mmCIF file of C-alpha atoms in Angstrom:
data_model
loop_
_atom_site.group_PDB
_atom_site.id
_atom_site.type_symbol
_atom_site.label_atom_id
_atom_site.label_comp_id
_atom_site.label_asym_id
_atom_site.label_seq_id
_atom_site.Cartn_x
_atom_site.Cartn_y
_atom_site.Cartn_z
ATOM 1 C CA MET A 69 -22.910 -5.887 -0.414
ATOM 2 C CA LYS A 70 -22.946 -9.333 1.482
ATOM 3 C CA ALA A 71 -19.846 -10.994 2.172
ATOM 4 C CA TRP A 72 -18.383 -13.988 4.268
ATOM 5 C CA ARG A 73 -15.906 -12.878 6.797
ATOM 6 C CA ILE A 74 -13.510 -14.650 9.333
ATOM 7 C CA ASP A 75 -12.915 -12.586 12.410
ATOM 8 C CA SER A 76 -11.350 -15.548 14.311
ATOM 9 C CA HIS A 77 -10.103 -19.079 13.732
ATOM 10 C CA GLY A 78 -12.166 -22.131 14.533
ATOM 11 C CA GLY A 79 -15.029 -24.435 13.314
ATOM 12 C CA SER A 80 -17.910 -23.180 10.903
ATOM 13 C CA GLU A 81 -19.148 -21.095 13.744
ATOM 14 C CA VAL A 82 -16.483 -18.383 12.690
ATOM 15 C CA LEU A 83 -17.773 -17.825 9.306
ATOM 16 C CA LYS A 84 -20.011 -14.837 9.466
ATOM 17 C CA ARG A 85 -22.318 -13.506 6.615
ATOM 18 C CA VAL A 86 -21.927 -9.592 6.825
ATOM 19 C CA GLU A 87 -22.956 -6.461 5.169
ATOM 20 C CA ILE A 88 -20.121 -4.389 3.797
ATOM 21 C CA GLU A 89 -19.580 -1.567 1.323
ATOM 22 C CA GLN A 90 -19.351 -2.365 -2.087
ATOM 23 C CA PRO A 91 -15.840 -1.704 -3.285
ATOM 24 C CA LYS A 92 -14.784 0.670 -5.998
ATOM 25 C CA PRO A 93 -12.190 -0.069 -8.633
ATOM 26 C CA GLY A 94 -9.206 2.210 -8.507
ATOM 27 C CA PRO A 95 -6.697 3.070 -11.402
ATOM 28 C CA GLY A 96 -6.089 -0.076 -13.563
ATOM 29 C CA GLU A 97 -8.841 -2.028 -11.713
ATOM 30 C CA ALA A 98 -11.947 -3.725 -12.198
ATOM 31 C CA ARG A 99 -15.122 -4.703 -10.210
ATOM 32 C CA VAL A 100 -16.248 -8.264 -11.005
ATOM 33 C CA ASP A 101 -19.629 -9.596 -9.561
ATOM 34 C CA VAL A 102 -19.085 -12.963 -8.587
ATOM 35 C CA ARG A 103 -21.165 -15.820 -9.859
ATOM 36 C CA ALA A 104 -19.300 -18.827 -8.694
ATOM 37 C CA LEU A 105 -16.582 -19.718 -5.978
ATOM 38 C CA GLY A 106 -14.375 -22.545 -6.292
ATOM 39 C CA LEU A 107 -13.116 -23.778 -2.836
ATOM 40 C CA ASN A 108 -9.946 -25.376 -1.957
ATOM 41 C CA HIS A 109 -8.195 -26.945 1.199
ATOM 42 C CA LEU A 110 -6.651 -23.479 1.663
ATOM 43 C CA ASP A 111 -9.961 -22.032 2.399
ATOM 44 C CA LEU A 112 -10.246 -24.414 5.238
ATOM 45 C CA TRP A 113 -6.899 -23.675 6.729
ATOM 46 C CA VAL A 114 -7.778 -19.951 6.460
ATOM 47 C CA ARG A 115 -11.038 -20.994 8.718
ATOM 48 C CA LYS A 116 -9.134 -23.105 10.989
ATOM 49 C CA GLY A 117 -5.833 -21.357 11.468
ATOM 50 C CA VAL A 118 -2.445 -22.764 10.786
ATOM 51 C CA PRO A 119 0.292 -22.801 13.924
ATOM 52 C CA GLY A 120 2.775 -20.294 13.241
ATOM 53 C CA HIS A 121 1.175 -18.508 10.581
ATOM 54 C CA GLN A 122 -0.475 -15.261 10.783
ATOM 55 C CA PHE A 123 -3.574 -14.551 8.609
ATOM 56 C CA PRO A 124 -4.684 -10.824 8.272
ATOM 57 C CA LEU A 125 -7.918 -11.151 10.194
ATOM 58 C CA PRO A 126 -10.528 -10.122 9.791
ATOM 59 C CA LEU A 127 -10.518 -11.615 6.114
ATOM 60 C CA ILE A 128 -12.950 -12.430 3.271
ATOM 61 C CA PRO A 129 -12.205 -15.786 2.226
ATOM 62 C CA GLY A 130 -12.359 -17.399 -1.106
ATOM 63 C CA THR A 131 -9.463 -18.070 -3.626
ATOM 64 C CA ASP A 132 -11.139 -18.993 -6.986
ATOM 65 C CA ALA A 133 -13.799 -16.306 -7.812
ATOM 66 C CA VAL A 134 -15.360 -16.052 -11.040
ATOM 67 C CA GLY A 135 -18.100 -13.619 -12.533
ATOM 68 C CA VAL A 136 -18.815 -10.716 -14.776
ATOM 69 C CA VAL A 137 -17.086 -7.328 -15.141
ATOM 70 C CA ALA A 138 -19.339 -4.720 -13.615
ATOM 71 C CA GLU A 139 -17.197 -1.550 -13.493
ATOM 72 C CA LEU A 140 -13.954 -0.371 -14.443
ATOM 73 C CA GLY A 141 -11.575 2.043 -12.795
ATOM 74 C CA PRO A 142 -9.661 4.696 -14.499
ATOM 75 C CA GLY A 143 -7.263 3.595 -17.275
ATOM 76 C CA ALA A 144 -8.322 -0.225 -16.836
ATOM 77 C CA THR A 145 -7.707 -2.248 -20.022
ATOM 78 C CA GLY A 146 -7.929 -5.876 -21.505
ATOM 79 C CA VAL A 147 -11.459 -6.415 -20.377
ATOM 80 C CA LYS A 148 -14.865 -4.727 -20.784
ATOM 81 C CA VAL A 149 -18.150 -4.367 -18.683
ATOM 82 C CA GLY A 150 -20.065 -7.545 -19.157
ATOM 83 C CA ASP A 151 -17.093 -9.801 -19.780
ATOM 84 C CA ARG A 152 -17.282 -13.238 -18.205
ATOM 85 C CA VAL A 153 -13.805 -13.523 -16.291
ATOM 86 C CA ILE A 154 -11.695 -15.659 -14.147
ATOM 87 C CA VAL A 155 -10.322 -13.557 -11.143
ATOM 88 C CA SER A 156 -6.634 -15.030 -10.940
ATOM 89 C CA PRO A 157 -6.223 -16.543 -7.293
ATOM 90 C CA GLY A 158 -2.604 -14.915 -7.276
ATOM 91 C CA SER A 159 -1.830 -11.133 -7.317
ATOM 92 C CA SER A 160 1.558 -9.463 -7.868
ATOM 93 C CA CYS A 161 3.173 -6.296 -8.874
ATOM 94 C CA GLY A 162 3.282 -6.776 -12.497
ATOM 95 C CA GLU A 163 6.448 -4.847 -12.975
ATOM 96 C CA CYS A 164 9.378 -6.712 -11.422
ATOM 97 C CA ALA A 165 11.581 -9.115 -13.155
ATOM 98 C CA ALA A 166 9.767 -12.268 -11.741
ATOM 99 C CA CYS A 167 6.372 -11.013 -13.268
ATOM 100 C CA ARG A 168 7.879 -9.881 -16.446
ATOM 101 C CA SER A 169 9.400 -13.500 -16.698
ATOM 102 C CA GLU A 170 6.109 -15.284 -16.015
ATOM 103 C CA ASN A 171 7.261 -16.230 -12.507
ATOM 104 C CA ASP A 172 4.979 -14.069 -10.653
ATOM 105 C CA PRO A 173 4.692 -16.293 -7.558
ATOM 106 C CA LEU A 174 8.218 -15.248 -6.881
ATOM 107 C CA CYS A 175 7.372 -11.441 -6.873
ATOM 108 C CA ALA A 176 8.108 -9.874 -3.591
ATOM 109 C CA LYS A 177 4.552 -8.383 -3.502
ATOM 110 C CA TYR A 178 2.956 -11.662 -4.257
ATOM 111 C CA GLY A 179 -0.205 -12.633 -2.514
ATOM 112 C CA ILE A 180 -3.131 -14.913 -2.612
ATOM 113 C CA ARG A 181 -6.724 -13.806 -2.583
ATOM 114 C CA GLY A 182 -8.550 -15.087 0.453
ATOM 115 C CA GLU A 183 -5.357 -15.697 2.445
ATOM 116 C CA THR A 184 -2.896 -12.678 2.054
ATOM 117 C CA PHE A 185 -5.830 -10.328 1.484
ATOM 118 C CA ASP A 186 -9.631 -10.420 0.945
ATOM 119 C CA GLY A 187 -10.903 -12.882 -1.521
ATOM 120 C CA GLY A 188 -13.911 -13.695 -3.498
ATOM 121 C CA GLY A 189 -16.489 -14.785 -0.947
ATOM 122 C CA ALA A 190 -18.528 -11.608 -1.497
ATOM 123 C CA ASP A 191 -20.997 -10.185 -4.027
ATOM 124 C CA SER A 192 -18.226 -8.253 -5.776
ATOM 125 C CA ILE A 193 -14.546 -8.197 -5.838
ATOM 126 C CA VAL A 194 -12.003 -5.845 -7.125
ATOM 127 C CA ALA A 195 -8.835 -6.802 -8.908
ATOM 128 C CA PRO A 196 -6.191 -5.275 -11.304
ATOM 129 C CA ALA A 197 -7.575 -5.670 -14.809
ATOM 130 C CA ARG A 198 -4.394 -7.396 -15.890
ATOM 131 C CA GLU A 199 -5.194 -10.399 -13.409
ATOM 132 C CA LEU A 200 -8.591 -11.165 -15.103
ATOM 133 C CA ILE A 201 -8.593 -14.030 -17.629
ATOM 134 C CA PRO A 202 -11.748 -14.197 -20.160
ATOM 135 C CA ILE A 203 -13.898 -17.382 -19.789
ATOM 136 C CA PRO A 204 -13.998 -19.133 -23.041
ATOM 137 C CA ASP A 205 -17.459 -19.551 -24.642
ATOM 138 C CA GLY A 206 -19.104 -22.848 -23.565
ATOM 139 C CA VAL A 207 -17.564 -22.924 -20.293
ATOM 140 C CA SER A 208 -19.782 -22.466 -17.381
ATOM 141 C CA PHE A 209 -19.042 -20.372 -14.312
ATOM 142 C CA ALA A 210 -19.223 -23.503 -12.064
ATOM 143 C CA ASP A 211 -16.546 -25.146 -14.420
ATOM 144 C CA ALA A 212 -14.508 -21.834 -14.499
ATOM 145 C CA ALA A 213 -14.626 -21.635 -10.813
ATOM 146 C CA ALA A 214 -13.075 -25.178 -10.624
ATOM 147 C CA ILE A 215 -9.906 -24.315 -12.632
ATOM 148 C CA GLY A 216 -7.720 -21.630 -10.768
ATOM 149 C CA ILE A 217 -5.616 -23.029 -7.735
ATOM 150 C CA PRO A 218 -5.901 -26.911 -8.514
ATOM 151 C CA TYR A 219 -4.922 -26.414 -12.168
ATOM 152 C CA VAL A 220 -2.288 -23.634 -11.851
ATOM 153 C CA THR A 221 -0.588 -25.357 -9.030
ATOM 154 C CA ALA A 222 -0.729 -28.595 -10.912
ATOM 155 C CA TRP A 223 0.733 -27.057 -14.095
ATOM 156 C CA SER A 224 3.768 -25.862 -11.949
ATOM 157 C CA MET A 225 4.296 -29.187 -10.535
ATOM 158 C CA VAL A 226 3.725 -31.279 -13.708
ATOM 159 C CA VAL A 227 4.981 -28.951 -16.602
ATOM 160 C CA ARG A 228 7.197 -26.331 -15.105
ATOM 161 C CA LYS A 229 9.020 -28.333 -12.274
ATOM 162 C CA ALA A 230 8.916 -31.963 -13.020
ATOM 163 C CA ARG A 231 8.698 -31.427 -16.882
ATOM 164 C CA VAL A 232 6.832 -34.631 -17.326
ATOM 165 C CA VAL A 233 7.655 -35.963 -21.005
ATOM 166 C CA PRO A 234 5.974 -38.727 -23.154
ATOM 167 C CA GLY A 235 6.604 -42.359 -21.846
ATOM 168 C CA GLU A 236 7.258 -41.521 -18.354
ATOM 169 C CA TYR A 237 5.365 -43.016 -15.127
ATOM 170 C CA VAL A 238 3.937 -40.585 -12.885
ATOM 171 C CA LEU A 239 2.639 -41.523 -9.236
ATOM 172 C CA ILE A 240 -0.119 -38.992 -8.235
ATOM 173 C CA GLN A 241 -1.052 -39.256 -4.437
ATOM 174 C CA ALA A 242 -4.495 -38.564 -3.164
ATOM 175 C CA GLY A 243 -6.130 -38.854 -6.570
ATOM 176 C CA GLY A 244 -9.513 -37.595 -5.602
ATOM 177 C CA SER A 245 -8.432 -34.178 -4.668
ATOM 178 C CA SER A 246 -8.780 -31.404 -7.241
ATOM 179 C CA VAL A 247 -5.205 -30.740 -7.682
ATOM 180 C CA SER A 248 -4.553 -34.350 -8.141
ATOM 181 C CA ILE A 249 -7.241 -34.661 -10.758
ATOM 182 C CA ALA A 250 -5.712 -31.625 -12.499
ATOM 183 C CA ALA A 251 -2.237 -33.264 -12.237
ATOM 184 C CA THR A 252 -3.609 -36.554 -13.686
ATOM 185 C CA GLN A 253 -5.280 -34.782 -16.606
ATOM 186 C CA LEU A 254 -1.953 -32.725 -17.386
ATOM 187 C CA ALA A 255 0.194 -35.818 -17.106
ATOM 188 C CA LYS A 256 -1.968 -37.650 -19.541
ATOM 189 C CA ILE A 257 -2.039 -34.784 -22.091
ATOM 190 C CA HIS A 258 1.924 -34.869 -21.968
ATOM 191 C CA GLY A 259 2.033 -38.321 -22.750
ATOM 192 C CA ALA A 260 2.618 -40.036 -19.299
ATOM 193 C CA THR A 261 1.240 -43.267 -17.594
ATOM 194 C CA VAL A 262 -0.407 -42.149 -14.520
ATOM 195 C CA ILE A 263 -0.724 -44.111 -11.238
ATOM 196 C CA THR A 264 -3.056 -42.636 -8.483
ATOM 197 C CA THR A 265 -3.891 -43.488 -4.790
ATOM 198 C CA VAL A 266 -7.271 -43.209 -3.402
ATOM 199 C CA GLY A 267 -8.683 -44.202 0.009
ATOM 200 C CA ASP A 268 -12.090 -45.523 -1.152
ATOM 201 C CA ASP A 269 -13.067 -48.033 -3.741
ATOM 202 C CA ALA A 270 -15.794 -45.600 -4.922
ATOM 203 C CA LYS A 271 -13.112 -43.339 -6.057
ATOM 204 C CA ILE A 272 -11.103 -45.827 -8.475
ATOM 205 C CA GLU A 273 -13.537 -45.747 -11.186
ATOM 206 C CA LYS A 274 -13.806 -41.887 -10.904
ATOM 207 C CA SER A 275 -10.009 -41.601 -10.936
ATOM 208 C CA LYS A 276 -9.775 -43.924 -13.998
ATOM 209 C CA ALA A 277 -12.323 -41.524 -15.678
ATOM 210 C CA ALA A 278 -10.222 -38.636 -14.849
ATOM 211 C CA GLY A 279 -7.511 -40.094 -16.839
ATOM 212 C CA ALA A 280 -5.537 -42.423 -14.408
ATOM 213 C CA ASP A 281 -4.060 -45.544 -16.043
ATOM 214 C CA HIS A 282 -3.919 -47.492 -12.541
ATOM 215 C CA VAL A 283 -5.597 -46.607 -9.190
ATOM 216 C CA ILE A 284 -4.445 -48.066 -5.851
ATOM 217 C CA ASN A 285 -6.688 -48.183 -2.817
ATOM 218 C CA TYR A 286 -4.085 -47.458 -0.060
ATOM 219 C CA ARG A 287 -6.465 -48.601 2.812
ATOM 220 C CA LYS A 288 -6.154 -52.179 1.416
ATOM 221 C CA GLY A 289 -2.539 -52.607 2.301
ATOM 222 C CA PRO A 290 0.872 -50.781 1.600
ATOM 223 C CA PHE A 291 0.360 -48.993 -1.644
ATOM 224 C CA ARG A 292 4.124 -49.730 -2.643
ATOM 225 C CA GLU A 293 3.562 -53.110 -3.031
ATOM 226 C CA GLU A 294 0.913 -52.903 -5.510
ATOM 227 C CA LEU A 295 2.852 -50.099 -7.091
ATOM 228 C CA LYS A 296 5.729 -52.487 -7.496
ATOM 229 C CA THR A 297 3.587 -54.982 -9.038
ATOM 230 C CA ILE A 298 2.335 -52.526 -11.731
ATOM 231 C CA LEU A 299 6.089 -51.494 -12.381
ATOM 232 C CA LYS A 300 7.403 -54.944 -12.551
ATOM 233 C CA ALA A 301 4.658 -55.832 -15.260
ATOM 234 C CA ALA A 302 5.831 -52.898 -17.160
ATOM 235 C CA GLY A 303 9.586 -53.677 -16.812
ATOM 236 C CA ARG A 304 10.221 -50.672 -14.425
ATOM 237 C CA ARG A 305 11.764 -50.265 -11.011
ATOM 238 C CA GLY A 306 10.293 -46.997 -10.174
ATOM 239 C CA VAL A 307 8.453 -44.084 -11.286
ATOM 240 C CA GLU A 308 10.121 -41.090 -13.053
ATOM 241 C CA VAL A 309 7.753 -38.407 -11.236
ATOM 242 C CA ALA A 310 5.696 -38.378 -8.046
ATOM 243 C CA ILE A 311 3.254 -35.737 -7.217
ATOM 244 C CA ASP A 312 2.771 -35.592 -3.437
ATOM 245 C CA HIS A 313 0.754 -32.657 -1.576
ATOM 246 C CA VAL A 314 -0.365 -34.936 1.198
ATOM 247 C CA GLY A 315 3.029 -34.495 3.170
ATOM 248 C CA LYS A 316 3.862 -36.525 6.279
ATOM 249 C CA ASP A 317 1.784 -39.720 5.703
ATOM 250 C CA THR A 318 3.067 -40.329 2.184
ATOM 251 C CA PHE A 319 6.178 -38.324 1.538
ATOM 252 C CA VAL A 320 8.806 -40.707 2.521
ATOM 253 C CA ASP A 321 7.151 -43.473 0.531
ATOM 254 C CA SER A 322 6.689 -41.325 -2.543
ATOM 255 C CA MET A 323 10.267 -40.797 -2.649
ATOM 256 C CA ARG A 324 11.223 -44.374 -2.304
ATOM 257 C CA SER A 325 8.688 -45.122 -5.272
ATOM 258 C CA LEU A 326 11.157 -43.106 -7.605
ATOM 259 C CA ALA A 327 13.276 -44.674 -10.035
ATOM 260 C CA VAL A 328 16.963 -43.495 -10.343
ATOM 261 C CA GLY A 329 17.034 -39.758 -11.540
ATOM 262 C CA GLY A 330 13.272 -39.357 -10.489
ATOM 263 C CA ARG A 331 11.479 -36.055 -9.486
ATOM 264 C CA LEU A 332 9.329 -35.458 -6.660
ATOM 265 C CA ALA A 333 7.250 -32.408 -6.725
ATOM 266 C CA THR A 334 5.038 -31.106 -3.622
ATOM 267 C CA CYS A 335 2.746 -28.119 -3.146
ATOM 268 C CA GLY A 336 1.365 -28.940 0.178
ATOM 269 C CA ALA A 337 1.221 -30.979 3.433
ATOM 270 C CA THR A 338 -2.088 -31.649 4.360
ATOM 271 C CA SER A 339 -1.339 -34.514 6.526
ATOM 272 C CA GLY A 340 1.629 -32.507 8.324
ATOM 273 C CA GLY A 341 4.855 -31.017 7.258
ATOM 274 C CA ASP A 342 7.174 -32.704 9.658
ATOM 275 C CA VAL A 343 9.094 -35.242 7.526
ATOM 276 C CA THR A 344 12.323 -37.285 8.089
ATOM 277 C CA ILE A 345 14.212 -38.451 4.991
ATOM 278 C CA ASP A 346 17.433 -40.284 4.344
ATOM 279 C CA LEU A 347 19.784 -37.982 2.558
ATOM 280 C CA LYS A 348 21.424 -41.149 1.175
ATOM 281 C CA LEU A 349 18.434 -41.982 -0.635
ATOM 282 C CA LEU A 350 18.405 -38.551 -2.163
ATOM 283 C CA PHE A 351 21.805 -38.330 -3.409
ATOM 284 C CA PHE A 352 22.556 -42.086 -4.477
ATOM 285 C CA LYS A 353 19.558 -42.178 -6.412
ATOM 286 C CA ASN A 354 20.186 -38.690 -7.962
ATOM 287 C CA LEU A 355 16.618 -37.641 -6.897
ATOM 288 C CA SER A 356 15.155 -34.053 -7.370
ATOM 289 C CA LEU A 357 12.792 -32.677 -4.752
ATOM 290 C CA LEU A 358 10.697 -29.860 -6.270
ATOM 291 C CA GLY A 359 8.480 -27.414 -4.374
ATOM 292 C CA THR A 360 6.054 -24.982 -5.689
ATOM 293 C CA THR A 361 3.351 -22.728 -4.397
ATOM 294 C CA MET A 362 0.407 -21.616 -6.730
ATOM 295 C CA GLY A 363 1.619 -20.964 -10.294
ATOM 296 C CA ALA A 364 2.268 -18.310 -12.928
ATOM 297 C CA ARG A 365 -0.909 -16.126 -14.092
ATOM 298 C CA ALA A 366 0.207 -16.932 -17.790
ATOM 299 C CA ASP A 367 0.134 -20.453 -17.149
ATOM 300 C CA LEU A 368 -3.434 -20.277 -15.924
ATOM 301 C CA ALA A 369 -4.431 -18.350 -19.054
ATOM 302 C CA ARG A 370 -2.955 -21.439 -21.098
ATOM 303 C CA ILE A 371 -4.987 -23.833 -18.929
ATOM 304 C CA VAL A 372 -8.126 -21.928 -19.430
ATOM 305 C CA LYS A 373 -7.539 -22.079 -23.147
ATOM 306 C CA LEU A 374 -7.233 -25.806 -22.823
ATOM 307 C CA VAL A 375 -10.357 -25.921 -21.116
ATOM 308 C CA GLY A 376 -12.123 -24.133 -23.761
ATOM 309 C CA GLU A 377 -10.664 -26.361 -26.151
ATOM 310 C CA GLY A 378 -12.076 -29.526 -24.322
ATOM 311 C CA LYS A 379 -8.546 -30.735 -23.678
ATOM 312 C CA LEU A 380 -8.979 -30.356 -19.839
ATOM 313 C CA LYS A 381 -12.111 -31.033 -17.706
ATOM 314 C CA PRO A 382 -12.633 -29.603 -14.490
ATOM 315 C CA VAL A 383 -14.325 -32.269 -12.275
ATOM 316 C CA ILE A 384 -16.833 -30.981 -9.746
ATOM 317 C CA ASP A 385 -18.054 -33.089 -7.026
ATOM 318 C CA ARG A 386 -21.173 -30.766 -6.189
ATOM 319 C CA THR A 387 -22.215 -27.192 -6.352
ATOM 320 C CA LEU A 388 -24.066 -25.444 -3.371
ATOM 321 C CA PRO A 389 -25.465 -22.148 -2.707
ATOM 322 C CA PHE A 390 -23.240 -19.342 -1.572
ATOM 323 C CA ALA A 391 -25.025 -19.421 1.811
ATOM 324 C CA LYS A 392 -23.620 -22.725 2.245
ATOM 325 C CA LEU A 393 -20.075 -21.949 2.748
ATOM 326 C CA GLY A 394 -19.614 -23.780 6.134
ATOM 327 C CA GLU A 395 -20.974 -27.045 4.770
ATOM 328 C CA ALA A 396 -18.740 -26.950 1.809
ATOM 329 C CA LEU A 397 -15.599 -26.624 3.874
ATOM 330 C CA ASP A 398 -17.008 -29.420 6.174
ATOM 331 C CA LEU A 399 -17.233 -31.580 3.050
ATOM 332 C CA ILE A 400 -13.535 -30.662 2.078
ATOM 333 C CA GLU A 401 -12.421 -31.577 5.624
ATOM 334 C CA SER A 402 -14.435 -34.959 5.473
ATOM 335 C CA ARG A 403 -12.254 -36.233 2.587
ATOM 336 C CA LYS A 404 -15.319 -37.497 1.080
ATOM 337 C CA LEU A 405 -15.243 -35.366 -1.890
ATOM 338 C CA PHE A 406 -14.128 -36.418 -5.589
ATOM 339 C CA GLY A 407 -13.147 -33.023 -7.177
ATOM 340 C CA LYS A 408 -14.383 -29.752 -6.368
ATOM 341 C CA VAL A 409 -17.172 -28.056 -4.465
ATOM 342 C CA VAL A 410 -18.340 -24.954 -6.104
ATOM 343 C CA LEU A 411 -20.547 -22.301 -4.563
ATOM 344 C CA THR A 412 -22.854 -20.756 -7.140
ATOM 345 C CA ARG A 413 -25.497 -17.899 -7.315
ATOM 346 C CA ASP A 414 -29.208 -18.956 -7.907
#
């Protein structure tokens, strides 16, 4: 079968299209023929490399694969050949206390497909059958591929960690990214007023269409000044929750935007992780800093159900053929996308 493989870090030139042996499912596993692959900023980091982080090269990239169950290994249950499924981007032992309590990202054996081990950037992928989630009728492969990492990570921040409740104001940085769009939708269905930031006027209406109540173009001046105007009109001195995966460029301002008792949830640091904060701000205002990587598979199943019910709708900027992985990652790096880029089969 054909697969994308990364043997060394760098630009698009390190992405190799290779022929490899088709994997066979072992006990409790299933082989899924991949029909679509949602791409994330993580895939870009895997290609480029991250200082101080060791990726297990050579590696097949691709975190958010969806497709059709093609073969079952001995003892595999819960799915059957022909089922349309999402391959959970995270994998864990399924037996420890963390896994049994729906906290599988805390499992000592937890890993991420396409980062810790081979991912879905191939014709087929093998995974434990328990890590496959059925795609609801009426949900396309492309939409299903746009759910995984963005929505499960956003759920972890908005629902599990920040515990957004009706009536709260939520600031979401980088409103055009797929995780921020997911966070916007989740905050709205939990009754919040959402304020997002974008770097392009063309993204303002798109962010509002995704559910944002207010959108600030941070390139037109310090976003906190416009934020203060919005909050003053609402009789508020800060937001209850800030969602920030940008990191260095926005983190301190996100903290300063919080009301007393506010919560800041983060899942990334695309602009850098070296941040200096004033601890007095943290304890005098009784703030909470909440970190998360990925999210629980049980939460992903809940999200997929909401998508099937039409309560959540993944936003796809564009689809491209599988052969254009390099172009797709370059688009992510350009920051010109609003929502996901998804690779699809003809």
